[in-house]
PDB file of N, CA and C in Angstrom:
ATOM      1  N   MET A   1     239.877 -88.314 133.974  1.00  0.00           N
ATOM      2  CA  MET A   1     239.769 -89.211 132.837  1.00  0.00           C
ATOM      3  C   MET A   1     238.750 -88.658 131.847  1.00  0.00           C
ATOM      4  N   LEU A   2     239.122 -88.644 130.599  1.00  0.00           N
ATOM      5  CA  LEU A   2     238.220 -88.158 129.567  1.00  0.00           C
ATOM      6  C   LEU A   2     237.192 -89.221 129.217  1.00  0.00           C
ATOM      7  N   THR A   3     236.017 -88.760 128.919  1.00  0.00           N
ATOM      8  CA  THR A   3     234.941 -89.650 128.524  1.00  0.00           C
ATOM      9  C   THR A   3     234.786 -89.622 127.017  1.00  0.00           C
ATOM     10  N   GLU A   4     234.478 -90.772 126.445  1.00  0.00           N
ATOM     11  CA  GLU A   4     234.163 -90.855 125.024  1.00  0.00           C
ATOM     12  C   GLU A   4     232.659 -91.031 124.890  1.00  0.00           C
ATOM     13  N   ILE A   5     232.045 -90.148 124.103  1.00  0.00           N
ATOM     14  CA  ILE A   5     230.591 -90.138 123.959  1.00  0.00           C
ATOM     15  C   ILE A   5     230.239 -90.283 122.494  1.00  0.00           C
ATOM     16  N   PHE A   6     229.369 -91.236 122.195  1.00  0.00           N
ATOM     17  CA  PHE A   6     228.910 -91.480 120.829  1.00  0.00           C
ATOM     18  C   PHE A   6     227.489 -90.935 120.690  1.00  0.00           C
ATOM     19  N   ILE A   7     227.294 -90.070 119.688  1.00  0.00           N
ATOM     20  CA  ILE A   7     225.990 -89.423 119.516  1.00  0.00           C
ATOM     21  C   ILE A   7     225.481 -89.619 118.099  1.00  0.00           C
ATOM     22  N   ASP A   8     224.274 -90.149 118.019  1.00  0.00           N
ATOM     23  CA  ASP A   8     223.547 -90.322 116.758  1.00  0.00           C
ATOM     24  C   ASP A   8     222.730 -89.050 116.542  1.00  0.00           C
ATOM     25  N   VAL A   9     222.967 -88.345 115.450  1.00  0.00           N
ATOM     26  CA  VAL A   9     222.277 -87.070 115.217  1.00  0.00           C
ATOM     27  C   VAL A   9     221.110 -87.205 114.236  1.00  0.00           C
ATOM     28  N   ARG A  10     220.671 -88.439 113.989  1.00  0.00           N
ATOM     29  CA  ARG A  10     219.541 -88.661 113.072  1.00  0.00           C
ATOM     30  C   ARG A  10     218.207 -88.338 113.747  1.00  0.00           C
ATOM     31  N   THR A  11     217.135 -88.424 112.962  1.00  0.00           N
ATOM     32  CA  THR A  11     215.787 -88.151 113.469  1.00  0.00           C
ATOM     33  C   THR A  11     215.272 -89.322 114.307  1.00  0.00           C
ATOM     34  N   PRO A  12     214.280 -89.072 115.174  1.00  0.00           N
ATOM     35  CA  PRO A  12     213.693 -90.170 115.952  1.00  0.00           C
ATOM     36  C   PRO A  12     213.134 -91.277 115.050  1.00  0.00           C
ATOM     37  N   GLU A  13     212.592 -90.913 113.907  1.00  0.00           N
ATOM     38  CA  GLU A  13     212.051 -91.915 112.983  1.00  0.00           C
ATOM     39  C   GLU A  13     213.155 -92.849 112.470  1.00  0.00           C
ATOM     40  N   GLU A  14     214.309 -92.289 112.182  1.00  0.00           N
ATOM     41  CA  GLU A  14     215.433 -93.105 111.723  1.00  0.00           C
ATOM     42  C   GLU A  14     215.950 -94.018 112.839  1.00  0.00           C
ATOM     43  N   ILE A  15     215.967 -93.494 114.041  1.00  0.00           N
ATOM     44  CA  ILE A  15     216.435 -94.262 115.200  1.00  0.00           C
ATOM     45  C   ILE A  15     215.521 -95.464 115.450  1.00  0.00           C
ATOM     46  N   GLU A  16     214.219 -95.269 115.241  1.00  0.00           N
ATOM     47  CA  GLU A  16     213.263 -96.364 115.440  1.00  0.00           C
ATOM     48  C   GLU A  16     213.555 -97.531 114.513  1.00  0.00           C
ATOM     49  N   ILE A  17     214.039 -97.247 113.323  1.00  0.00           N
ATOM     50  CA  ILE A  17     214.319 -98.297 112.335  1.00  0.00           C
ATOM     51  C   ILE A  17     215.549 -99.105 112.740  1.00  0.00           C
ATOM     52  N   VAL A  18     216.619 -98.401 113.077  1.00  0.00           N
ATOM     53  CA  VAL A  18     217.857 -99.065 113.486  1.00  0.00           C
ATOM     54  C   VAL A  18     218.691 -98.102 114.317  1.00  0.00           C
ATOM     55  N   SER A  19     219.336 -98.635 115.358  1.00  0.00           N
ATOM     56  CA  SER A  19     220.185 -97.801 116.203  1.00  0.00           C
ATOM     57  C   SER A  19     221.342 -98.642 116.729  1.00  0.00           C
ATOM     58  N   ILE A  20     222.283 -97.978 117.352  1.00  0.00           N
ATOM     59  CA  ILE A  20     223.446 -98.643 117.940  1.00  0.00           C
ATOM     60  C   ILE A  20     223.305 -98.565 119.455  1.00  0.00           C
ATOM     61  N   ASP A  21     223.437 -99.713 120.121  1.00  0.00           N
ATOM     62  CA  ASP A  21     223.306 -99.767 121.578  1.00  0.00           C
ATOM     63  C   ASP A  21     224.284 -98.821 122.270  1.00  0.00           C
ATOM     64  N   SER A  22     223.824 -98.275 123.370  1.00  0.00           N
ATOM     65  CA  SER A  22     224.649 -97.433 124.246  1.00  0.00           C
ATOM     66  C   SER A  22     225.215 -96.198 123.546  1.00  0.00           C
ATOM     67  N   THR A  23     224.417 -95.619 122.659  1.00  0.00           N
ATOM     68  CA  THR A  23     224.773 -94.329 122.076  1.00  0.00           C
ATOM     69  C   THR A  23     223.681 -93.335 122.457  1.00  0.00           C
ATOM     70  N   TYR A  24     224.043 -92.078 122.472  1.00  0.00           N
ATOM     71  CA  TYR A  24     223.078 -91.025 122.762  1.00  0.00           C
ATOM     72  C   TYR A  24     222.419 -90.577 121.471  1.00  0.00           C
ATOM     73  N   HIS A  25     221.260 -89.951 121.598  1.00  0.00           N
ATOM     74  CA  HIS A  25     220.572 -89.398 120.439  1.00  0.00           C
ATOM     75  C   HIS A  25     220.281 -87.926 120.687  1.00  0.00           C
ATOM     76  N   ILE A  26     220.854 -87.089 119.835  1.00  0.00           N
ATOM     77  CA  ILE A  26     220.536 -85.654 119.826  1.00  0.00           C
ATOM     78  C   ILE A  26     220.477 -85.262 118.358  1.00  0.00           C
ATOM     79  N   GLU A  27     219.330 -84.802 117.890  1.00  0.00           N
ATOM     80  CA  GLU A  27     219.258 -84.390 116.487  1.00  0.00           C
ATOM     81  C   GLU A  27     220.271 -83.286 116.222  1.00  0.00           C
ATOM     82  N   TRP A  28     220.827 -83.278 115.030  1.00  0.00           N
ATOM     83  CA  TRP A  28     221.959 -82.393 114.717  1.00  0.00           C
ATOM     84  C   TRP A  28     221.656 -80.937 115.025  1.00  0.00           C
ATOM     85  N   GLN A  29     220.445 -80.474 114.727  1.00  0.00           N
ATOM     86  CA  GLN A  29     220.139 -79.057 114.939  1.00  0.00           C
ATOM     87  C   GLN A  29     220.022 -78.709 116.427  1.00  0.00           C
ATOM     88  N   ASP A  30     219.930 -79.727 117.275  1.00  0.00           N
ATOM     89  CA  ASP A  30     219.851 -79.520 118.724  1.00  0.00           C
ATOM     90  C   ASP A  30     221.153 -79.916 119.425  1.00  0.00           C
ATOM     91  N   ILE A  31     222.229 -80.046 118.681  1.00  0.00           N
ATOM     92  CA  ILE A  31     223.469 -80.622 119.209  1.00  0.00           C
ATOM     93  C   ILE A  31     224.043 -79.861 120.402  1.00  0.00           C
ATOM     94  N   LEU A  32     223.739 -78.582 120.541  1.00  0.00           N
ATOM     95  CA  LEU A  32     224.259 -77.852 121.703  1.00  0.00           C
ATOM     96  C   LEU A  32     223.685 -78.376 123.024  1.00  0.00           C
ATOM     97  N   ASN A  33     222.623 -79.189 122.947  1.00  0.00           N
ATOM     98  CA  ASN A  33     222.101 -79.848 124.148  1.00  0.00           C
ATOM     99  C   ASN A  33     223.092 -80.877 124.696  1.00  0.00           C
ATOM    100  N   VAL A  34     224.168 -81.106 123.968  1.00  0.00           N
ATOM    101  CA  VAL A  34     225.206 -82.031 124.414  1.00  0.00           C
ATOM    102  C   VAL A  34     225.766 -81.603 125.771  1.00  0.00           C
ATOM    103  N   LYS A  35     225.626 -80.336 126.095  1.00  0.00           N
ATOM    104  CA  LYS A  35     226.131 -79.836 127.385  1.00  0.00           C
ATOM    105  C   LYS A  35     225.522 -80.583 128.566  1.00  0.00           C
ATOM    106  N   GLU A  36     224.384 -81.235 128.355  1.00  0.00           N
ATOM    107  CA  GLU A  36     223.735 -81.993 129.419  1.00  0.00           C
ATOM    108  C   GLU A  36     224.443 -83.317 129.702  1.00  0.00           C
ATOM    109  N   ILE A  37     225.250 -83.797 128.731  1.00  0.00           N
ATOM    110  CA  ILE A  37     225.901 -85.098 128.907  1.00  0.00           C
ATOM    111  C   ILE A  37     227.419 -85.056 128.727  1.00  0.00           C
ATOM    112  N   ALA A  38     227.946 -83.958 128.199  1.00  0.00           N
ATOM    113  CA  ALA A  38     229.381 -83.907 127.903  1.00  0.00           C
ATOM    114  C   ALA A  38     229.997 -82.596 128.371  1.00  0.00           C
ATOM    115  N   SER A  39     231.274 -82.683 128.705  1.00  0.00           N
ATOM    116  CA  SER A  39     232.032 -81.477 129.030  1.00  0.00           C
ATOM    117  C   SER A  39     232.876 -81.092 127.814  1.00  0.00           C
ATOM    118  N   PHE A  40     233.486 -79.942 127.868  1.00  0.00           N
ATOM    119  CA  PHE A  40     234.334 -79.484 126.768  1.00  0.00           C
ATOM    120  C   PHE A  40     235.561 -80.376 126.591  1.00  0.00           C
ATOM    121  N   GLU A  41     235.943 -81.128 127.620  1.00  0.00           N
ATOM    122  CA  GLU A  41     237.109 -81.994 127.559  1.00  0.00           C
ATOM    123  C   GLU A  41     236.802 -83.382 127.012  1.00  0.00           C
ATOM    124  N   ASP A  42     235.534 -83.781 127.009  1.00  0.00           N
ATOM    125  CA  ASP A  42     235.164 -85.111 126.536  1.00  0.00           C
ATOM    126  C   ASP A  42     235.403 -85.258 125.038  1.00  0.00           C
ATOM    127  N   LYS A  43     235.646 -86.491 124.623  1.00  0.00           N
ATOM    128  CA  LYS A  43     235.787 -86.791 123.204  1.00  0.00           C
ATOM    129  C   LYS A  43     234.398 -87.183 122.690  1.00  0.00           C
ATOM    130  N   ILE A  44     233.922 -86.449 121.693  1.00  0.00           N
ATOM    131  CA  ILE A  44     232.566 -86.636 121.175  1.00  0.00           C
ATOM    132  C   ILE A  44     232.634 -87.172 119.756  1.00  0.00           C
ATOM    133  N   TYR A  45     231.999 -88.305 119.549  1.00  0.00           N
ATOM    134  CA  TYR A  45     231.928 -88.936 118.226  1.00  0.00           C
ATOM    135  C   TYR A  45     230.508 -88.773 117.698  1.00  0.00           C
ATOM    136  N   LEU A  46     230.374 -88.253 116.492  1.00  0.00           N
ATOM    137  CA  LEU A  46     229.063 -88.001 115.893  1.00  0.00           C
ATOM    138  C   LEU A  46     228.859 -88.856 114.656  1.00  0.00           C
ATOM    139  N   PHE A  47     227.608 -89.280 114.448  1.00  0.00           N
ATOM    140  CA  PHE A  47     227.277 -90.002 113.219  1.00  0.00           C
ATOM    141  C   PHE A  47     225.824 -89.792 112.858  1.00  0.00           C
ATOM    142  N   CYS A  48     225.503 -90.045 111.597  1.00  0.00           N
ATOM    143  CA  CYS A  48     224.124 -89.942 111.101  1.00  0.00           C
ATOM    144  C   CYS A  48     223.918 -91.029 110.040  1.00  0.00           C
ATOM    145  N   ARG A  49     223.135 -90.769 109.017  1.00  0.00           N
ATOM    146  CA  ARG A  49     222.914 -91.766 107.972  1.00  0.00           C
ATOM    147  C   ARG A  49     224.053 -91.777 106.969  1.00  0.00           C
ATOM    148  N   SER A  50     224.481 -90.582 106.554  1.00  0.00           N
ATOM    149  CA  SER A  50     225.505 -90.511 105.504  1.00  0.00           C
ATOM    150  C   SER A  50     226.753 -89.732 105.915  1.00  0.00           C
ATOM    151  N   GLY A  51     226.704 -89.012 107.017  1.00  0.00           N
ATOM    152  CA  GLY A  51     227.837 -88.222 107.465  1.00  0.00           C
ATOM    153  C   GLY A  51     227.661 -86.725 107.291  1.00  0.00           C
ATOM    154  N   VAL A  52     226.634 -86.305 106.567  1.00  0.00           N
ATOM    155  CA  VAL A  52     226.425 -84.876 106.301  1.00  0.00           C
ATOM    156  C   VAL A  52     225.920 -84.156 107.552  1.00  0.00           C
ATOM    157  N   ARG A  53     224.883 -84.666 108.167  1.00  0.00           N
ATOM    158  CA  ARG A  53     224.347 -84.005 109.372  1.00  0.00           C
ATOM    159  C   ARG A  53     225.335 -84.056 110.530  1.00  0.00           C
ATOM    160  N   SER A  54     226.067 -85.158 110.633  1.00  0.00           N
ATOM    161  CA  SER A  54     227.059 -85.231 111.704  1.00  0.00           C
ATOM    162  C   SER A  54     228.194 -84.236 111.468  1.00  0.00           C
ATOM    163  N   GLU A  55     228.513 -83.936 110.219  1.00  0.00           N
ATOM    164  CA  GLU A  55     229.510 -82.900 109.917  1.00  0.00           C
ATOM    165  C   GLU A  55     228.975 -81.525 110.319  1.00  0.00           C
ATOM    166  N   ASN A  56     227.697 -81.271 110.049  1.00  0.00           N
ATOM    167  CA  ASN A  56     227.080 -80.012 110.473  1.00  0.00           C
ATOM    168  C   ASN A  56     227.124 -79.885 111.996  1.00  0.00           C
ATOM    169  N   ALA A  57     226.773 -80.964 112.680  1.00  0.00           N
ATOM    170  CA  ALA A  57     226.783 -80.962 114.147  1.00  0.00           C
ATOM    171  C   ALA A  57     228.197 -80.742 114.673  1.00  0.00           C
ATOM    172  N   LYS A  58     229.175 -81.373 114.040  1.00  0.00           N
ATOM    173  CA  LYS A  58     230.576 -81.203 114.443  1.00  0.00           C
ATOM    174  C   LYS A  58     230.982 -79.736 114.366  1.00  0.00           C
ATOM    175  N   ASN A  59     230.633 -79.087 113.276  1.00  0.00           N
ATOM    176  CA  ASN A  59     230.989 -77.679 113.099  1.00  0.00           C
ATOM    177  C   ASN A  59     230.316 -76.789 114.138  1.00  0.00           C
ATOM    178  N   ILE A  60     229.077 -77.090 114.482  1.00  0.00           N
ATOM    179  CA  ILE A  60     228.376 -76.338 115.524  1.00  0.00           C
ATOM    180  C   ILE A  60     229.113 -76.476 116.854  1.00  0.00           C
ATOM    181  N   LEU A  61     229.515 -77.699 117.194  1.00  0.00           N
ATOM    182  CA  LEU A  61     230.214 -77.923 118.460  1.00  0.00           C
ATOM    183  C   LEU A  61     231.590 -77.264 118.472  1.00  0.00           C
ATOM    184  N   LEU A  62     232.313 -77.354 117.364  1.00  0.00           N
ATOM    185  CA  LEU A  62     233.625 -76.701 117.297  1.00  0.00           C
ATOM    186  C   LEU A  62     233.490 -75.197 117.482  1.00  0.00           C
ATOM    187  N   ASN A  63     232.477 -74.603 116.851  1.00  0.00           N
ATOM    188  CA  ASN A  63     232.239 -73.165 116.997  1.00  0.00           C
ATOM    189  C   ASN A  63     231.826 -72.785 118.417  1.00  0.00           C
ATOM    190  N   ALA A  64     231.262 -73.745 119.150  1.00  0.00           N
ATOM    191  CA  ALA A  64     230.832 -73.502 120.533  1.00  0.00           C
ATOM    192  C   ALA A  64     231.969 -73.721 121.535  1.00  0.00           C
ATOM    193  N   GLY A  65     233.123 -74.183 121.064  1.00  0.00           N
ATOM    194  CA  GLY A  65     234.266 -74.350 121.956  1.00  0.00           C
ATOM    195  C   GLY A  65     234.660 -75.777 122.279  1.00  0.00           C
ATOM    196  N   TYR A  66     233.911 -76.751 121.800  1.00  0.00           N
ATOM    197  CA  TYR A  66     234.311 -78.147 121.992  1.00  0.00           C
ATOM    198  C   TYR A  66     235.471 -78.413 121.034  1.00  0.00           C
ATOM    199  N   THR A  67     236.496 -79.097 121.512  1.00  0.00           N
ATOM    200  CA  THR A  67     237.691 -79.279 120.682  1.00  0.00           C
ATOM    201  C   THR A  67     237.958 -80.728 120.301  1.00  0.00           C
ATOM    202  N   ARG A  68     237.334 -81.649 120.989  1.00  0.00           N
ATOM    203  CA  ARG A  68     237.577 -83.072 120.732  1.00  0.00           C
ATOM    204  C   ARG A  68     236.333 -83.698 120.107  1.00  0.00           C
ATOM    205  N   VAL A  69     236.030 -83.266 118.884  1.00  0.00           N
ATOM    206  CA  VAL A  69     234.818 -83.703 118.191  1.00  0.00           C
ATOM    207  C   VAL A  69     235.224 -84.380 116.889  1.00  0.00           C
ATOM    208  N   LEU A  70     234.660 -85.555 116.639  1.00  0.00           N
ATOM    209  CA  LEU A  70     234.992 -86.309 115.441  1.00  0.00           C
ATOM    210  C   LEU A  70     233.714 -86.788 114.753  1.00  0.00           C
ATOM    211  N   ASN A  71     233.623 -86.543 113.461  1.00  0.00           N
ATOM    212  CA  ASN A  71     232.531 -87.070 112.648  1.00  0.00           C
ATOM    213  C   ASN A  71     232.971 -88.448 112.189  1.00  0.00           C
ATOM    214  N   ILE A  72     232.284 -89.487 112.651  1.00  0.00           N
ATOM    215  CA  ILE A  72     232.653 -90.843 112.248  1.00  0.00           C
ATOM    216  C   ILE A  72     231.799 -91.340 111.091  1.00  0.00           C
ATOM    217  N   GLY A  73     231.083 -90.417 110.450  1.00  0.00           N
ATOM    218  CA  GLY A  73     230.436 -90.714 109.179  1.00  0.00           C
ATOM    219  C   GLY A  73     229.022 -91.229 109.256  1.00  0.00           C
ATOM    220  N   GLY A  74     228.703 -92.048 108.262  1.00  0.00           N
ATOM    221  CA  GLY A  74     227.371 -92.613 108.148  1.00  0.00           C
ATOM    222  C   GLY A  74     227.167 -93.775 109.098  1.00  0.00           C
ATOM    223  N   PHE A  75     225.943 -94.258 109.146  1.00  0.00           N
ATOM    224  CA  PHE A  75     225.553 -95.271 110.125  1.00  0.00           C
ATOM    225  C   PHE A  75     226.403 -96.535 110.036  1.00  0.00           C
ATOM    226  N   GLU A  76     226.590 -97.069 108.843  1.00  0.00           N
ATOM    227  CA  GLU A  76     227.354 -98.314 108.702  1.00  0.00           C
ATOM    228  C   GLU A  76     228.807 -98.129 109.125  1.00  0.00           C
ATOM    229  N   GLU A  77     229.414 -97.023 108.704  1.00  0.00           N
ATOM    230  CA  GLU A  77     230.792 -96.724 109.115  1.00  0.00           C
ATOM    231  C   GLU A  77     230.865 -96.578 110.634  1.00  0.00           C
ATOM    232  N   ALA A  78     229.912 -95.855 111.186  1.00  0.00           N
ATOM    233  CA  ALA A  78     229.898 -95.617 112.630  1.00  0.00           C
ATOM    234  C   ALA A  78     229.728 -96.914 113.403  1.00  0.00           C
ATOM    235  N   SER A  79     228.873 -97.778 112.914  1.00  0.00           N
ATOM    236  CA  SER A  79     228.639 -99.054 113.573  1.00  0.00           C
ATOM    237  C   SER A  79     229.936 -99.854 113.678  1.00  0.00           C
ATOM    238  N   GLU A  80     230.679 -99.923 112.608  1.00  0.00           N
ATOM    239  CA  GLU A  80     231.963-100.627 112.602  1.00  0.00           C
ATOM    240  C   GLU A  80     232.978 -99.918 113.505  1.00  0.00           C
ATOM    241  N   TYR A  81     233.029 -98.606 113.402  1.00  0.00           N
ATOM    242  CA  TYR A  81     233.974 -97.814 114.196  1.00  0.00           C
ATOM    243  C   TYR A  81     233.725 -98.025 115.688  1.00  0.00           C
ATOM    244  N   ILE A  82     232.456 -97.929 116.094  1.00  0.00           N
ATOM    245  CA  ILE A  82     232.103 -98.076 117.509  1.00  0.00           C
ATOM    246  C   ILE A  82     232.401 -99.491 117.989  1.00  0.00           C
ATOM    247  N   LYS A  83     232.084-100.479 117.178  1.00  0.00           N
ATOM    248  CA  LYS A  83     232.373-101.875 117.534  1.00  0.00           C
ATOM    249  C   LYS A  83     233.872-102.056 117.770  1.00  0.00           C
ATOM    250  N   THR A  84     234.692-101.544 116.863  1.00  0.00           N
ATOM    251  CA  THR A  84     236.153-101.652 116.998  1.00  0.00           C
ATOM    252  C   THR A  84     236.635-100.896 118.217  1.00  0.00           C
ATOM    253  N   LYS A  85     236.105 -99.697 118.446  1.00  0.00           N
ATOM    254  CA  LYS A  85     236.509 -98.868 119.582  1.00  0.00           C
ATOM    255  C   LYS A  85     236.174 -99.562 120.901  1.00  0.00           C
ATOM    256  N   ARG A  86     235.037-100.202 120.960  1.00  0.00           N
ATOM    257  CA  ARG A  86     234.631-100.874 122.192  1.00  0.00           C
ATOM    258  C   ARG A  86     235.431-102.146 122.426  1.00  0.00           C
ATOM    259  N   GLU A  87     235.846-102.818 121.349  1.00  0.00           N
ATOM    260  CA  GLU A  87     236.665-104.014 121.481  1.00  0.00           C
ATOM    261  C   GLU A  87     238.106-103.679 121.845  1.00  0.00           C
ATOM    262  N   ASN A  88     238.576-102.497 121.420  1.00  0.00           N
ATOM    263  CA  ASN A  88     239.951-102.059 121.661  1.00  0.00           C
ATOM    264  C   ASN A  88     239.926-100.635 122.214  1.00  0.00           C
ATOM    265  N   PRO A  89     239.555-100.454 123.462  1.00  0.00           N
ATOM    266  CA  PRO A  89     239.374 -99.103 124.005  1.00  0.00           C
ATOM    267  C   PRO A  89     240.620 -98.217 123.996  1.00  0.00           C
ATOM    268  N   GLN A  90     241.811 -98.779 123.889  1.00  0.00           N
ATOM    269  CA  GLN A  90     243.026 -97.976 123.880  1.00  0.00           C
ATOM    270  C   GLN A  90     243.191 -97.235 122.561  1.00  0.00           C
ATOM    271  N   ASN A  91     242.544 -97.679 121.503  1.00  0.00           N
ATOM    272  CA  ASN A  91     242.688 -97.056 120.178  1.00  0.00           C
ATOM    273  C   ASN A  91     241.806 -95.847 120.033  1.00  0.00           C
TER     274      ASN A  91
END
């Protein structure tokens, strides 16, 4: 069974202000540390404040061989996306 992993790539200071429950935190420039929590087969969802850093992180992971990586955008978009995904896990 594939695992779905949600990762916030913002700074610790940003996380202190607001965060989403049950998500991981790895700053975008350290995203290759994802190997500690995810396999190449897992579906990885990335988000940040506006979507720019999560896009950078996505590209790093794709170049490293991860194939199921999705940038779900900025914090507000990600919050809604994760809420919907958790309410309807089949989607």
